[in-house]
Coordinates of C-alpha atoms in Angstrom, one line a residue:
Chain A
M1 CA 52.0 -94.8 -125.2
T2 CA 48.4 -94.3 -125.5
E3 CA 47.4 -96.7 -123.0
A4 CA 49.9 -94.8 -120.3
F5 CA 47.5 -91.9 -120.4
A6 CA 44.1 -94.0 -120.6
D7 CA 43.2 -93.3 -117.0
T8 CA 43.5 -89.7 -117.4
A9 CA 42.0 -89.6 -120.9
D10 CA 38.7 -89.1 -119.8
L11 CA 39.3 -86.4 -117.3
L12 CA 41.4 -84.4 -120.0
D13 CA 38.6 -85.0 -122.5
L14 CA 36.3 -83.1 -120.0
V15 CA 38.6 -80.1 -120.1
R16 CA 37.5 -77.4 -122.2
E17 CA 41.0 -76.5 -122.8
S18 CA 43.1 -77.9 -125.7
I19 CA 45.4 -80.3 -124.0
F20 CA 48.1 -82.3 -126.1
V21 CA 51.4 -83.7 -125.7
R22 CA 54.3 -84.1 -127.7
D23 CA 57.8 -85.5 -127.9
L24 CA 60.9 -83.3 -128.3
E25 CA 61.0 -83.7 -131.8
G26 CA 57.4 -82.6 -132.0
R27 CA 55.5 -85.7 -132.5
I28 CA 52.5 -85.8 -131.1
L29 CA 51.7 -88.3 -128.2
Y30 CA 48.4 -87.5 -127.0
W31 CA 45.3 -85.4 -128.1
N32 CA 42.3 -84.4 -126.1
K33 CA 38.9 -83.8 -127.4
A34 CA 39.2 -80.1 -127.0
S35 CA 42.3 -80.0 -129.2
E36 CA 39.8 -82.1 -131.9
A37 CA 37.4 -79.2 -131.5
L38 CA 39.9 -76.4 -131.7
Y39 CA 42.0 -77.8 -134.5
G40 CA 39.7 -80.0 -136.2
F41 CA 41.9 -82.9 -136.5
H42 CA 40.5 -86.2 -135.1
R43 CA 42.6 -88.0 -132.6
A44 CA 43.8 -90.8 -135.2
A45 CA 44.7 -88.1 -137.5
A46 CA 46.8 -86.0 -135.0
L47 CA 48.6 -88.8 -133.3
G48 CA 52.0 -89.6 -134.5
Q49 CA 52.1 -86.1 -136.5
D50 CA 54.7 -83.5 -136.2
V51 CA 52.5 -80.6 -134.6
A52 CA 54.5 -77.6 -136.1
T53 CA 53.8 -79.2 -139.8
L54 CA 50.4 -80.5 -138.8
L55 CA 48.9 -77.1 -137.5
H56 CA 51.3 -74.5 -139.3
T57 CA 52.6 -73.4 -136.1
R58 CA 53.7 -69.7 -136.4
Y59 CA 55.5 -67.8 -133.4
G60 CA 55.7 -64.3 -132.7
V61 CA 59.1 -64.7 -131.2
P62 CA 62.1 -66.3 -132.7
L63 CA 61.7 -70.3 -132.1
E64 CA 65.2 -70.0 -130.3
S65 CA 64.2 -68.1 -127.5
I66 CA 61.1 -70.1 -126.6
T67 CA 63.2 -73.3 -126.8
A68 CA 65.9 -71.9 -124.5
Q69 CA 63.2 -70.5 -122.1
L70 CA 61.6 -74.1 -121.9
H71 CA 64.5 -75.8 -121.3
D72 CA 65.6 -73.2 -118.4
T73 CA 62.5 -72.9 -116.9
G74 CA 60.5 -76.2 -117.7
R75 CA 58.1 -73.4 -119.0
W76 CA 56.7 -71.3 -121.7
E77 CA 53.6 -69.4 -122.5
G78 CA 52.7 -66.9 -125.3
E79 CA 50.7 -66.4 -128.4
I80 CA 51.4 -68.4 -131.6
T81 CA 49.2 -68.7 -134.7
R82 CA 48.0 -72.1 -135.9
R83 CA 45.9 -73.4 -138.7
T84 CA 42.8 -75.5 -138.4
V85 CA 42.2 -78.3 -140.5
S86 CA 40.2 -76.0 -142.7
G87 CA 42.6 -74.0 -143.5
E88 CA 41.7 -71.0 -140.9
D89 CA 44.3 -69.3 -139.0
R90 CA 43.8 -69.0 -135.3
Q91 CA 45.4 -66.8 -132.6
I92 CA 46.0 -69.3 -129.9
F93 CA 47.5 -68.5 -126.4
A94 CA 49.9 -71.7 -125.6
R95 CA 51.3 -72.8 -122.2
W96 CA 53.9 -75.7 -122.4
S97 CA 55.4 -77.4 -119.9
L98 CA 58.4 -79.5 -120.2
R99 CA 57.9 -83.4 -118.4
P100 CA 61.5 -84.2 -118.2
S101 CA 62.4 -87.8 -119.0
N102 CA 62.0 -90.2 -116.3
T103 CA 61.6 -94.2 -115.8
S104 CA 58.0 -94.0 -117.7
G105 CA 59.8 -92.6 -121.1
P106 CA 61.7 -89.9 -122.7
A107 CA 61.0 -85.8 -122.1
T108 CA 57.9 -84.7 -123.7
I109 CA 56.0 -81.2 -123.9
V110 CA 52.6 -80.8 -122.6
E111 CA 50.6 -77.9 -124.3
S112 CA 47.4 -76.4 -123.1
G113 CA 45.9 -73.8 -125.3
H114 CA 42.7 -71.8 -126.2
D115 CA 41.7 -69.7 -129.0
I116 CA 42.3 -65.8 -128.6
T117 CA 41.3 -64.8 -132.2
G118 CA 38.3 -63.3 -131.3
R119 CA 40.0 -61.2 -128.6
K120 CA 42.8 -60.2 -130.8
Q121 CA 40.7 -59.3 -133.3
A122 CA 38.8 -57.1 -130.9
E123 CA 41.9 -55.4 -129.6
Q124 CA 42.9 -54.7 -133.3
A125 CA 39.5 -53.3 -134.0
L126 CA 39.9 -51.4 -131.0
G127 CA 43.4 -50.4 -131.8
N128 CA 42.3 -49.2 -135.3
S129 CA 39.4 -47.1 -133.7
E130 CA 41.4 -45.3 -131.4
Y131 CA 44.1 -44.6 -134.1
R132 CA 41.5 -43.3 -136.4
Y133 CA 39.9 -41.2 -133.5
R134 CA 43.5 -39.9 -132.8
N135 CA 43.7 -39.0 -136.3
L136 CA 40.5 -37.5 -136.8
F137 CA 40.9 -35.3 -133.6
Q138 CA 44.6 -34.1 -134.8
A139 CA 43.9 -33.4 -138.2
M140 CA 40.2 -32.5 -138.5
A141 CA 39.2 -29.0 -140.0
A142 CA 37.4 -27.9 -136.9
S143 CA 38.9 -27.0 -133.8
F144 CA 38.4 -29.7 -131.2
W145 CA 38.9 -29.3 -127.4
E146 CA 38.5 -31.9 -124.8
L147 CA 37.3 -30.1 -121.7
D148 CA 37.7 -31.1 -117.7
F149 CA 34.7 -30.0 -116.2
S150 CA 34.9 -32.0 -113.3
A151 CA 34.8 -28.5 -111.1
V152 CA 31.9 -27.5 -112.8
G153 CA 30.1 -30.7 -112.1
Q154 CA 31.1 -30.1 -108.4
M155 CA 29.6 -26.7 -108.4
T156 CA 26.5 -27.5 -110.0
R157 CA 25.9 -30.5 -107.5
K158 CA 26.3 -27.9 -104.6
L159 CA 23.8 -25.7 -106.4
R160 CA 21.5 -28.9 -106.6
A161 CA 21.8 -29.6 -103.1
A162 CA 21.2 -25.7 -102.0
G163 CA 17.6 -26.4 -103.8
I164 CA 18.3 -24.8 -107.1
T165 CA 16.1 -26.5 -109.5
D166 CA 15.9 -24.0 -112.3
L167 CA 19.6 -23.7 -113.2
H168 CA 18.9 -22.0 -116.5
R169 CA 17.2 -19.0 -114.7
H170 CA 19.8 -19.3 -111.6
F171 CA 22.6 -19.0 -114.4
S172 CA 20.9 -16.0 -116.2
E173 CA 20.2 -14.2 -112.9
N174 CA 23.8 -14.7 -111.4
P175 CA 26.5 -14.0 -114.1
D176 CA 29.3 -14.0 -111.8
I177 CA 28.8 -17.9 -111.2
V178 CA 28.8 -18.6 -114.7
R179 CA 32.2 -16.7 -114.8
E180 CA 33.3 -18.8 -112.0
M181 CA 32.5 -22.0 -113.9
I182 CA 34.3 -20.8 -117.0
R183 CA 37.2 -20.1 -115.0
Q184 CA 37.1 -23.8 -113.5
T185 CA 36.8 -25.2 -116.8
R186 CA 40.2 -26.7 -117.8
V187 CA 41.7 -27.7 -121.5
V188 CA 42.8 -31.2 -121.1
D189 CA 43.8 -31.6 -125.1
V190 CA 43.4 -29.7 -128.2
N191 CA 44.0 -30.3 -131.9
D192 CA 46.3 -28.6 -134.7
Q193 CA 43.2 -26.5 -135.7
S194 CA 42.6 -25.0 -132.4
L195 CA 46.3 -23.8 -132.2
A196 CA 45.8 -22.1 -135.8
L197 CA 42.3 -20.9 -134.9
F198 CA 43.1 -19.5 -131.4
G199 CA 46.6 -18.4 -132.4
G200 CA 48.7 -20.6 -129.8
G201 CA 52.2 -21.6 -131.1
D202 CA 52.6 -24.4 -128.6
K203 CA 49.8 -26.6 -127.5
A204 CA 50.8 -25.9 -123.8
V205 CA 49.8 -22.6 -124.2
L206 CA 46.3 -23.5 -124.6
L207 CA 46.3 -25.8 -121.8
Q208 CA 44.4 -24.2 -118.9
S209 CA 41.3 -22.5 -117.8
I210 CA 39.0 -21.6 -121.0
E211 CA 38.4 -18.1 -119.6
P212 CA 40.9 -16.2 -122.0
F213 CA 38.8 -17.5 -124.8
W214 CA 35.3 -16.6 -123.5
P215 CA 34.3 -12.9 -124.1
D216 CA 31.8 -11.9 -121.0
A217 CA 28.8 -11.4 -123.8
S218 CA 29.1 -15.2 -124.5
S219 CA 28.7 -16.3 -121.1
M220 CA 25.2 -17.3 -121.1
V221 CA 26.2 -19.6 -124.1
Y222 CA 28.3 -21.4 -121.8
A223 CA 25.7 -21.6 -118.9
E224 CA 23.5 -23.1 -121.7
S225 CA 25.7 -25.7 -122.8
V226 CA 26.0 -26.7 -119.0
V227 CA 22.4 -27.0 -118.6
A228 CA 22.4 -29.0 -121.9
A229 CA 25.1 -31.6 -120.3
L230 CA 23.3 -31.9 -117.2
S231 CA 19.9 -32.3 -118.8
R232 CA 21.2 -35.5 -120.1
K233 CA 21.0 -34.0 -123.9
P234 CA 23.5 -35.5 -126.0
N235 CA 25.0 -32.4 -127.6
Y236 CA 24.6 -28.7 -127.6
A237 CA 25.3 -26.2 -130.4
A238 CA 24.9 -22.1 -130.4
E239 CA 26.4 -19.2 -132.7
T240 CA 28.5 -17.2 -130.2
R241 CA 31.8 -15.0 -130.3
L242 CA 35.1 -16.5 -128.9
R243 CA 38.3 -15.1 -128.4
R244 CA 41.7 -15.5 -129.7
L245 CA 44.8 -15.6 -127.3
D246 CA 45.7 -11.9 -129.0
G247 CA 42.3 -10.6 -127.8
H248 CA 40.7 -10.6 -131.2
E249 CA 37.2 -11.7 -131.1
F250 CA 35.2 -13.6 -133.9
D251 CA 32.3 -15.6 -134.7
V252 CA 31.8 -19.1 -134.3
L253 CA 29.6 -22.1 -134.2
F254 CA 30.4 -23.5 -130.9
T255 CA 29.1 -27.3 -130.3
A256 CA 29.7 -29.2 -127.6
C257 CA 29.2 -33.2 -127.1
F258 CA 28.3 -35.3 -123.9
P259 CA 29.0 -38.7 -124.6
P260 CA 28.0 -40.6 -121.2
E261 CA 31.3 -42.2 -120.7
S262 CA 33.0 -39.0 -120.8
L263 CA 30.4 -37.1 -118.7
A264 CA 31.1 -39.8 -115.9
R265 CA 34.9 -39.0 -116.3
G266 CA 34.0 -35.1 -116.2
T267 CA 35.2 -34.4 -119.6
L268 CA 33.5 -33.1 -122.7
L269 CA 34.1 -32.6 -126.3
V270 CA 33.9 -29.3 -128.1
G271 CA 34.2 -28.3 -131.7
V272 CA 34.4 -24.7 -132.9
I273 CA 34.1 -23.6 -136.4
D274 CA 35.0 -20.1 -137.5
I275 CA 32.0 -18.4 -139.2
S276 CA 33.2 -14.9 -139.5
A277 CA 33.1 -15.4 -143.3
R278 CA 29.3 -16.6 -143.3
V279 CA 28.1 -14.0 -140.9
R280 CA 29.9 -11.4 -142.9
A281 CA 28.2 -12.8 -146.2
Q282 CA 25.0 -12.9 -144.5
A283 CA 25.2 -9.2 -143.4
A284 CA 26.4 -8.0 -146.9
L285 CA 23.5 -10.2 -148.5
Q286 CA 20.9 -8.1 -145.9
K287 CA 22.4 -4.9 -146.9
L288 CA 22.1 -5.9 -150.5
Q289 CA 18.5 -6.8 -150.3
A290 CA 17.9 -3.8 -148.6
D291 CA 19.7 -1.5 -151.1
F292 CA 17.3 -3.5 -153.6
A293 CA 14.1 -2.9 -152.0
H294 CA 14.9 0.8 -151.7
A295 CA 15.9 1.1 -155.3
A296 CA 12.2 -0.8 -155.9
R297 CA 11.1 2.0 -153.8
V298 CA 12.8 4.9 -155.8
S299 CA 11.5 3.5 -158.7
M300 CA 7.9 3.2 -157.7
L301 CA 8.3 6.9 -156.6
G302 CA 9.5 7.8 -160.2
E303 CA 6.5 6.0 -161.8
L304 CA 4.4 8.3 -159.2
T305 CA 6.1 11.7 -159.7
A306 CA 3.6 13.5 -161.7
S307 CA 0.7 12.6 -159.3
L308 CA 3.1 13.2 -156.3
A309 CA 3.8 16.5 -157.4
H310 CA 0.3 17.5 -158.3
E311 CA -0.8 16.2 -155.0
V312 CA 1.7 18.6 -153.3
N313 CA 0.6 21.4 -155.5
Q314 CA -2.8 21.5 -154.3
P315 CA -2.2 22.5 -150.9
L316 CA 0.5 24.9 -151.9
A317 CA -2.0 26.4 -154.2
A318 CA -4.7 26.7 -151.7
I319 CA -2.5 28.5 -149.6
A320 CA -1.3 31.0 -152.1
T321 CA -5.0 31.5 -152.7
N322 CA -5.9 32.0 -149.2
G323 CA -2.9 34.3 -148.6
E324 CA -3.9 36.5 -151.4
A325 CA -7.5 36.5 -150.4
S326 CA -6.2 37.6 -146.8
L327 CA -4.3 40.5 -148.2
R328 CA -7.5 41.6 -149.9
W329 CA -9.5 41.5 -146.8
L330 CA -6.7 43.4 -145.1
G331 CA -6.3 46.2 -147.8
R332 CA -10.0 47.3 -147.0
P333 CA -10.6 50.4 -145.7
E334 CA -11.9 48.5 -142.6
P335 CA -10.2 45.2 -143.0
N336 CA -12.5 42.0 -142.1
L337 CA -10.3 40.4 -139.5
D338 CA -12.5 37.7 -138.9
E339 CA -12.3 36.6 -142.5
V340 CA -8.8 36.8 -142.4
N341 CA -8.5 34.6 -139.1
L342 CA -10.5 32.0 -140.9
L343 CA -8.2 32.0 -143.8
A344 CA -5.1 31.9 -141.6
R345 CA -6.6 28.8 -139.8
R346 CA -6.9 27.2 -143.6
M347 CA -3.4 28.0 -144.5
V348 CA -1.9 26.5 -141.5
A349 CA -4.1 23.2 -142.0
D350 CA -2.9 23.1 -145.9
A351 CA 0.7 23.6 -144.7
R352 CA 0.3 20.6 -142.7
R353 CA -1.1 18.6 -145.4
A354 CA 1.6 19.2 -147.8
A355 CA 4.0 18.3 -145.0
D356 CA 2.4 15.0 -144.6
I357 CA 2.7 14.5 -148.3
I358 CA 6.2 15.4 -148.1
S359 CA 6.8 13.2 -145.3
R360 CA 5.1 10.2 -146.9
I361 CA 7.4 10.5 -149.8
R362 CA 10.4 10.9 -147.8
S363 CA 9.5 7.8 -145.7
M364 CA 9.0 5.9 -149.0
A365 CA 12.1 6.9 -150.5
S366 CA 14.2 6.8 -147.5
R367 CA 17.6 4.2 -147.5
Q368 CA 17.5 3.6 -143.9
V369 CA 18.2 0.4 -142.2
Q370 CA 15.4 -2.0 -141.3
E371 CA 13.7 -0.9 -138.3
K372 CA 10.9 -3.5 -136.8
S373 CA 8.3 -2.3 -134.4
A374 CA 4.7 -3.4 -133.8
L375 CA 2.7 -2.2 -136.4
P376 CA -1.2 -2.0 -136.9
L377 CA -1.9 -3.5 -140.4
K378 CA -4.8 -1.5 -140.8
A379 CA -2.8 1.6 -140.4
V380 CA -0.2 0.5 -142.8
I381 CA -2.8 -0.3 -145.4
E382 CA -4.7 2.9 -145.3
E383 CA -1.3 4.8 -145.6
A384 CA -0.5 3.0 -148.5
L385 CA -3.8 4.1 -150.1
L386 CA -3.3 7.6 -149.2
F387 CA 0.0 7.8 -151.0
L388 CA -1.7 6.4 -154.3
R389 CA -4.8 8.3 -153.8
H390 CA -4.2 11.1 -156.3
E391 CA -3.0 8.5 -158.7
M392 CA -6.0 6.4 -158.5
Q393 CA -8.3 9.5 -158.7
G394 CA -6.3 10.3 -161.8
Q395 CA -7.0 6.8 -163.5
G396 CA -10.6 6.6 -162.3
V397 CA -9.8 3.5 -159.8
M398 CA -12.4 3.0 -157.3
V399 CA -11.3 1.2 -154.2
S400 CA -13.4 -1.0 -151.9
L401 CA -12.0 -1.7 -148.3
D402 CA -12.8 -4.7 -146.1
L403 CA -10.1 -4.2 -143.2
A404 CA -10.7 -5.8 -140.3
S405 CA -10.1 -3.3 -137.0
D406 CA -9.5 -5.9 -134.3
L407 CA -6.2 -7.3 -135.9
P408 CA -3.2 -7.9 -133.9
P409 CA -0.2 -6.3 -134.6
T410 CA 2.5 -7.6 -136.5
L411 CA 6.2 -7.0 -136.2
G412 CA 7.6 -5.3 -139.2
D413 CA 9.3 -2.3 -140.9
R414 CA 6.6 0.4 -141.6
T415 CA 8.4 1.6 -145.0
Q416 CA 8.8 -2.0 -146.2
L417 CA 5.5 -3.5 -145.7
Q418 CA 3.8 -0.1 -147.2
Q419 CA 6.1 -0.8 -150.1
V420 CA 4.6 -4.0 -151.0
V421 CA 0.8 -2.7 -150.5
V422 CA 1.9 0.3 -152.7
N423 CA 3.7 -2.2 -155.2
L424 CA 0.6 -4.6 -155.3
L425 CA -1.8 -1.7 -155.6
L426 CA 0.4 0.0 -158.4
N427 CA 0.6 -3.2 -160.3
A428 CA -3.1 -3.7 -160.3
M429 CA -3.5 0.0 -161.4
Q430 CA -1.0 -0.5 -164.2
A431 CA -2.5 -3.6 -165.5
M432 CA -5.7 -2.1 -165.8
A433 CA -4.6 0.8 -167.5
Q434 CA -2.6 -1.2 -169.9
A435 CA -5.5 -3.2 -170.8
G436 CA -7.7 0.1 -171.0
A437 CA -10.1 -1.3 -168.6
A438 CA -13.5 0.4 -168.6
R439 CA -14.2 -0.6 -165.2
R440 CA -11.3 -0.1 -162.7
M441 CA -11.9 -1.6 -159.5
I442 CA -9.6 -2.6 -156.7
A443 CA -10.6 -4.7 -153.4
V444 CA -8.3 -4.6 -150.4
T445 CA -9.3 -6.9 -147.7
S446 CA -7.5 -8.1 -144.4
R447 CA -8.5 -10.5 -141.9
L448 CA -7.2 -13.3 -139.2
S449 CA -6.8 -16.4 -140.9
S450 CA -5.4 -18.4 -138.5
P451 CA -5.2 -17.4 -134.8
D452 CA -1.9 -16.3 -135.3
T453 CA -1.6 -15.4 -139.0
M454 CA -3.0 -12.3 -140.7
Q455 CA -3.8 -12.5 -144.5
V456 CA -4.0 -9.2 -146.6
T457 CA -5.7 -9.6 -150.2
V458 CA -5.6 -7.1 -153.3
E459 CA -7.9 -8.0 -156.1
D460 CA -8.5 -6.3 -159.1
S461 CA -10.8 -6.0 -162.1
G462 CA -8.1 -5.9 -164.8
P463 CA -7.3 -8.9 -167.4
G464 CA -5.5 -11.1 -165.0
I465 CA -2.8 -13.3 -164.8
A466 CA -2.1 -15.9 -167.7
D467 CA -1.7 -19.1 -166.7
A468 CA 1.7 -19.4 -168.4
H469 CA 2.9 -16.4 -166.3
R470 CA 1.9 -17.7 -162.8
A471 CA 4.8 -19.4 -162.3
Q472 CA 7.2 -16.8 -163.1
L473 CA 5.6 -14.1 -161.4
F474 CA 7.4 -13.7 -158.5
D475 CA 10.7 -14.5 -160.3
S476 CA 13.5 -11.5 -160.4
F477 CA 13.3 -9.7 -164.0
F478 CA 9.9 -11.2 -165.1
T479 CA 7.7 -8.6 -165.8
T480 CA 4.7 -8.2 -168.1
K481 CA 4.7 -4.2 -168.1
D482 CA 5.8 -2.3 -171.3
A483 CA 8.5 -0.8 -169.4
G484 CA 9.0 -2.8 -166.5
M485 CA 12.0 -4.1 -164.9
G486 CA 10.5 -7.1 -163.0
M487 CA 12.0 -6.5 -159.6
G488 CA 8.8 -5.5 -157.9
L489 CA 7.2 -8.9 -156.8
A490 CA 10.8 -10.2 -156.3
I491 CA 11.3 -7.9 -153.8
C492 CA 8.1 -8.0 -152.3
R493 CA 8.4 -11.5 -151.5
S494 CA 11.7 -11.2 -149.9
I495 CA 10.3 -8.5 -147.8
I496 CA 7.4 -10.6 -146.8
E497 CA 9.4 -13.6 -146.2
D498 CA 11.7 -11.8 -144.3
H499 CA 8.8 -10.6 -142.3
G500 CA 7.9 -14.3 -141.7
G501 CA 4.9 -14.6 -143.9
Q502 CA 4.2 -15.8 -147.4
I503 CA 2.9 -14.1 -150.7
W504 CA 1.2 -15.7 -153.6
V505 CA -1.2 -15.2 -156.6
D506 CA -4.5 -17.0 -156.3
A507 CA -6.3 -18.6 -159.0
A508 CA -8.5 -16.1 -161.3
A509 CA -10.3 -13.9 -159.0
A510 CA -14.4 -13.8 -159.3
D511 CA -14.5 -11.7 -162.4
G512 CA -11.1 -12.7 -164.0
G513 CA -8.8 -10.0 -162.5
A514 CA -5.6 -10.8 -160.8
R515 CA -5.7 -11.8 -156.9
F516 CA -2.5 -11.6 -154.7
S517 CA -2.5 -12.2 -150.9
F518 CA 0.1 -12.2 -148.4
T519 CA 0.5 -13.3 -144.8
L520 CA 2.0 -11.7 -141.8
P521 CA 2.3 -13.8 -138.6
A522 CA 0.5 -11.9 -135.4
L523 CA 2.9 -10.4 -132.9
S524 CA 2.2 -12.5 -129.8
Q525 CA 1.5 -10.7 -126.9
G526 CA 4.0 -12.1 -124.6
Chain B
M9 CA -19.5 44.8 -153.1
D10 CA -20.5 43.2 -156.2
D11 CA -23.9 41.0 -156.0
R12 CA -23.1 38.7 -158.8
L13 CA -22.7 34.9 -158.2
I14 CA -19.6 33.3 -159.0
S15 CA -19.7 29.3 -158.7
I16 CA -16.6 27.2 -158.3
I17 CA -16.3 23.8 -158.8
D18 CA -13.4 21.7 -157.5
D19 CA -12.8 18.3 -155.9
D20 CA -10.1 19.2 -153.8
E21 CA -11.8 20.6 -150.6
S22 CA -8.8 23.3 -149.8
L23 CA -8.4 24.7 -153.0
R24 CA -12.2 25.1 -153.5
L25 CA -12.6 26.9 -150.2
A26 CA -9.9 28.9 -150.7
L27 CA -11.0 29.8 -154.1
V28 CA -14.5 30.8 -152.6
G29 CA -12.7 32.7 -150.1
L30 CA -10.7 34.8 -152.9
V31 CA -13.6 35.5 -154.9
R32 CA -15.4 36.9 -152.1
S33 CA -12.4 39.0 -150.9
L34 CA -12.8 40.4 -154.5
G35 CA -16.1 41.3 -153.6
Y36 CA -18.5 38.9 -155.2
R37 CA -20.6 36.2 -153.9
A38 CA -19.4 32.9 -154.4
S39 CA -20.5 29.2 -154.0
G40 CA -18.5 25.9 -154.2
F41 CA -19.1 22.7 -155.6
A42 CA -17.3 19.3 -155.2
S43 CA -18.1 18.1 -158.7
A44 CA -19.6 19.1 -162.1
E45 CA -22.6 16.6 -161.5
D46 CA -23.2 18.6 -158.0
F47 CA -23.3 22.0 -159.6
L48 CA -25.7 20.8 -162.6
N49 CA -28.1 19.2 -160.0
S50 CA -27.9 22.2 -158.0
G51 CA -30.0 24.9 -160.2
D52 CA -27.6 27.6 -160.1
I53 CA -26.7 27.4 -163.5
D54 CA -29.0 30.2 -164.6
A55 CA -28.1 32.2 -161.4
S56 CA -24.5 31.7 -161.9
S57 CA -22.6 35.1 -163.5
C58 CA -19.2 33.2 -164.2
L59 CA -18.2 29.6 -163.3
I60 CA -14.6 28.9 -162.3
T61 CA -13.7 25.1 -162.6
D62 CA -11.0 22.6 -162.2
I63 CA -10.3 20.4 -165.3
Q64 CA -9.3 17.0 -163.8
M65 CA -11.8 15.6 -161.8
P66 CA -13.4 12.3 -161.0
G67 CA -16.6 12.0 -163.0
L68 CA -17.2 14.7 -165.3
S69 CA -14.4 16.8 -166.2
G70 CA -14.2 20.7 -166.6
I71 CA -14.0 20.5 -170.3
E72 CA -16.9 18.0 -170.7
L73 CA -19.0 20.1 -168.4
K74 CA -18.4 23.0 -170.7
H75 CA -19.7 20.9 -173.8
L76 CA -22.7 20.2 -171.8
L77 CA -23.3 24.0 -171.2
V78 CA -22.7 24.6 -174.8
E79 CA -25.2 22.1 -175.7
R80 CA -27.7 23.5 -173.2
H81 CA -27.2 27.0 -175.0
S82 CA -26.0 28.3 -171.8
P83 CA -24.5 31.7 -172.1
L84 CA -22.6 30.8 -168.6
P85 CA -18.6 32.4 -169.0
V86 CA -16.3 29.4 -167.7
I87 CA -12.8 30.0 -166.5
M88 CA -11.0 26.7 -166.0
I89 CA -7.9 25.9 -163.9
T90 CA -5.7 23.1 -164.2
G91 CA -2.2 21.6 -162.2
R92 CA -1.3 19.9 -165.5
A93 CA 1.1 21.6 -167.7
D94 CA -0.1 19.5 -170.8
P95 CA -0.1 22.1 -174.2
A96 CA -2.9 19.7 -175.9
L97 CA -5.0 19.9 -172.9
R98 CA -4.6 23.7 -173.0
D99 CA -5.8 23.8 -176.6
K100 CA -8.9 21.4 -175.9
A101 CA -9.9 23.7 -172.9
L102 CA -9.8 26.9 -175.1
A103 CA -11.2 25.1 -178.2
S104 CA -14.1 24.0 -176.0
G105 CA -14.9 27.6 -175.3
A106 CA -13.1 28.6 -172.2
I107 CA -12.9 32.3 -171.5
C108 CA -9.6 31.7 -169.6
L109 CA -7.1 29.0 -168.9
L110 CA -5.1 29.3 -165.5
K111 CA -2.3 27.1 -164.2
K112 CA -2.3 26.1 -160.6
P113 CA -0.6 27.8 -158.5
F114 CA -2.1 31.2 -160.1
E115 CA -1.9 34.7 -158.9
A116 CA -5.0 36.3 -157.4
A117 CA -4.8 39.2 -160.1
A118 CA -4.6 36.7 -163.0
L119 CA -8.1 35.5 -161.5
L120 CA -9.3 38.9 -160.9
A121 CA -8.5 39.8 -164.6
C122 CA -10.3 36.6 -166.1
I123 CA -13.2 37.2 -163.8
E124 CA -13.7 40.8 -165.0
R125 CA -13.4 39.6 -168.7
A126 CA -15.7 36.7 -168.1
L127 CA -18.3 39.3 -166.6
A128 CA -17.8 41.8 -169.2
A129 CA -18.5 39.2 -172.0

């Protein structure tokens, strides 16, 4: 039998496809080189063997239907599984041809086949991946949207063609164009969480323009995401407010993702996360911090009550005395009006002085919401010193100042920054008083420590900070004062950090006292 | 118009000027000093008939000044004024030999009475 195929054998051995011939019972009559390579059986081992047994053939469809088709049409092709000599299963795409019996011999079946295992595996992986993606998209806890923005793409191409290069600026200046882009962006698909978050009972309700979901105030965020997409950025994220179907607006983290394949199709993927709870928590935290800072200020005022009261009494006493003197001058047979005039002027000045002191106290005690404005640091420090002037005098504290007069302003809340300076000064005074220091000196300096940073330092001649305490100094509830609560420095730190600066205690000052410094960013003159 | 000189010491400028004005309105000559040291250096001790001084001041206090005057055997009568309500301070002030101790804010009539008492002594 082998000789019958000898002539074509060479030819068939050059063919890369596995080709073999078997009789109707399945016995292998011919086996080409490619078959050897595919199944690992040498010709000698294959010839005469039953192919189904040798190769453990498994069919995806019933063998009867295959056989029927083969006999009906003379052909069959399909995917089958076979095992190689090493025991490995391979997926084979096989084509069978029935060669009817003729003068040379009985009917035979010619099979050609090639290994599609790799391809099958890739298909499977892709199928799995798509399955996972579908699952993720559907079930994710974030709201996902697939948007069609091909119309927007056309609009931007027209703008580019019209010579607009700075899209960002063009959008800022033309909000109506942005609204139109929003109108023309359509929802292709959403996941379950989107329905839950945006209030749609049926998915179909959300498959429309995104316009109802975008409040006017959030338009620029949309514009920026378009600019990001067109600048070939991989993604874009921003906090903004979106709108439910029932009109209720809420805070979200909006993320858009622009995989190149999707962009080419004109779609992009959007994720929306509801951050209302977080925004509320942040607002509550800020209020709490403001309340704490206020409480600390009131506490400081409490400590200063005696000296503040004394300070207000001085101008009041002067006014009373001047008033009495005026009455006496007026009560003379010839009233001395020049003298009275002078005294009246002094009374007005004294009244103003009293009013200023009261105003400083009120400002320090105020509970108002933080208000940042451009502040000259020198003035803030000088006012803080003024606040404590009387107390310092009373304790015999000498202050030396080295304040740079050409510092740029800083963006800050006047009351809060004064609170920090007053707190540091008060700490210094109290430390020196507690230690019974004979020489009580505080040095306050301010300077530019870098082109955009200012540094203020408060150094005292007190006993200094013990090494053991240094690390805990700014912790809440840490105090070395006899009757301290330990919140002052913790609050100072939160105020300074909120202003974009740092506060720290230096290693021992020149003469063993404590040295505290804080920095504040210079307001860039834009 | 009385020719007698009354010296006034108070580190608070407004109050010092007001006291000088009041004493002058009472008909006396008055001169003001910002600190006990300034007064001591002025050479007016002997020329003064009466001294009105604040107690709480940076540097020498009013009470310390009175002790110094006593050491120098100065007969200068001293009226002390204070903003503090401290009873211990009151005792110290009177123990040092002050003719009067007035609490701020005081009425001109009270100061006048003290001055008359001091000048009579």
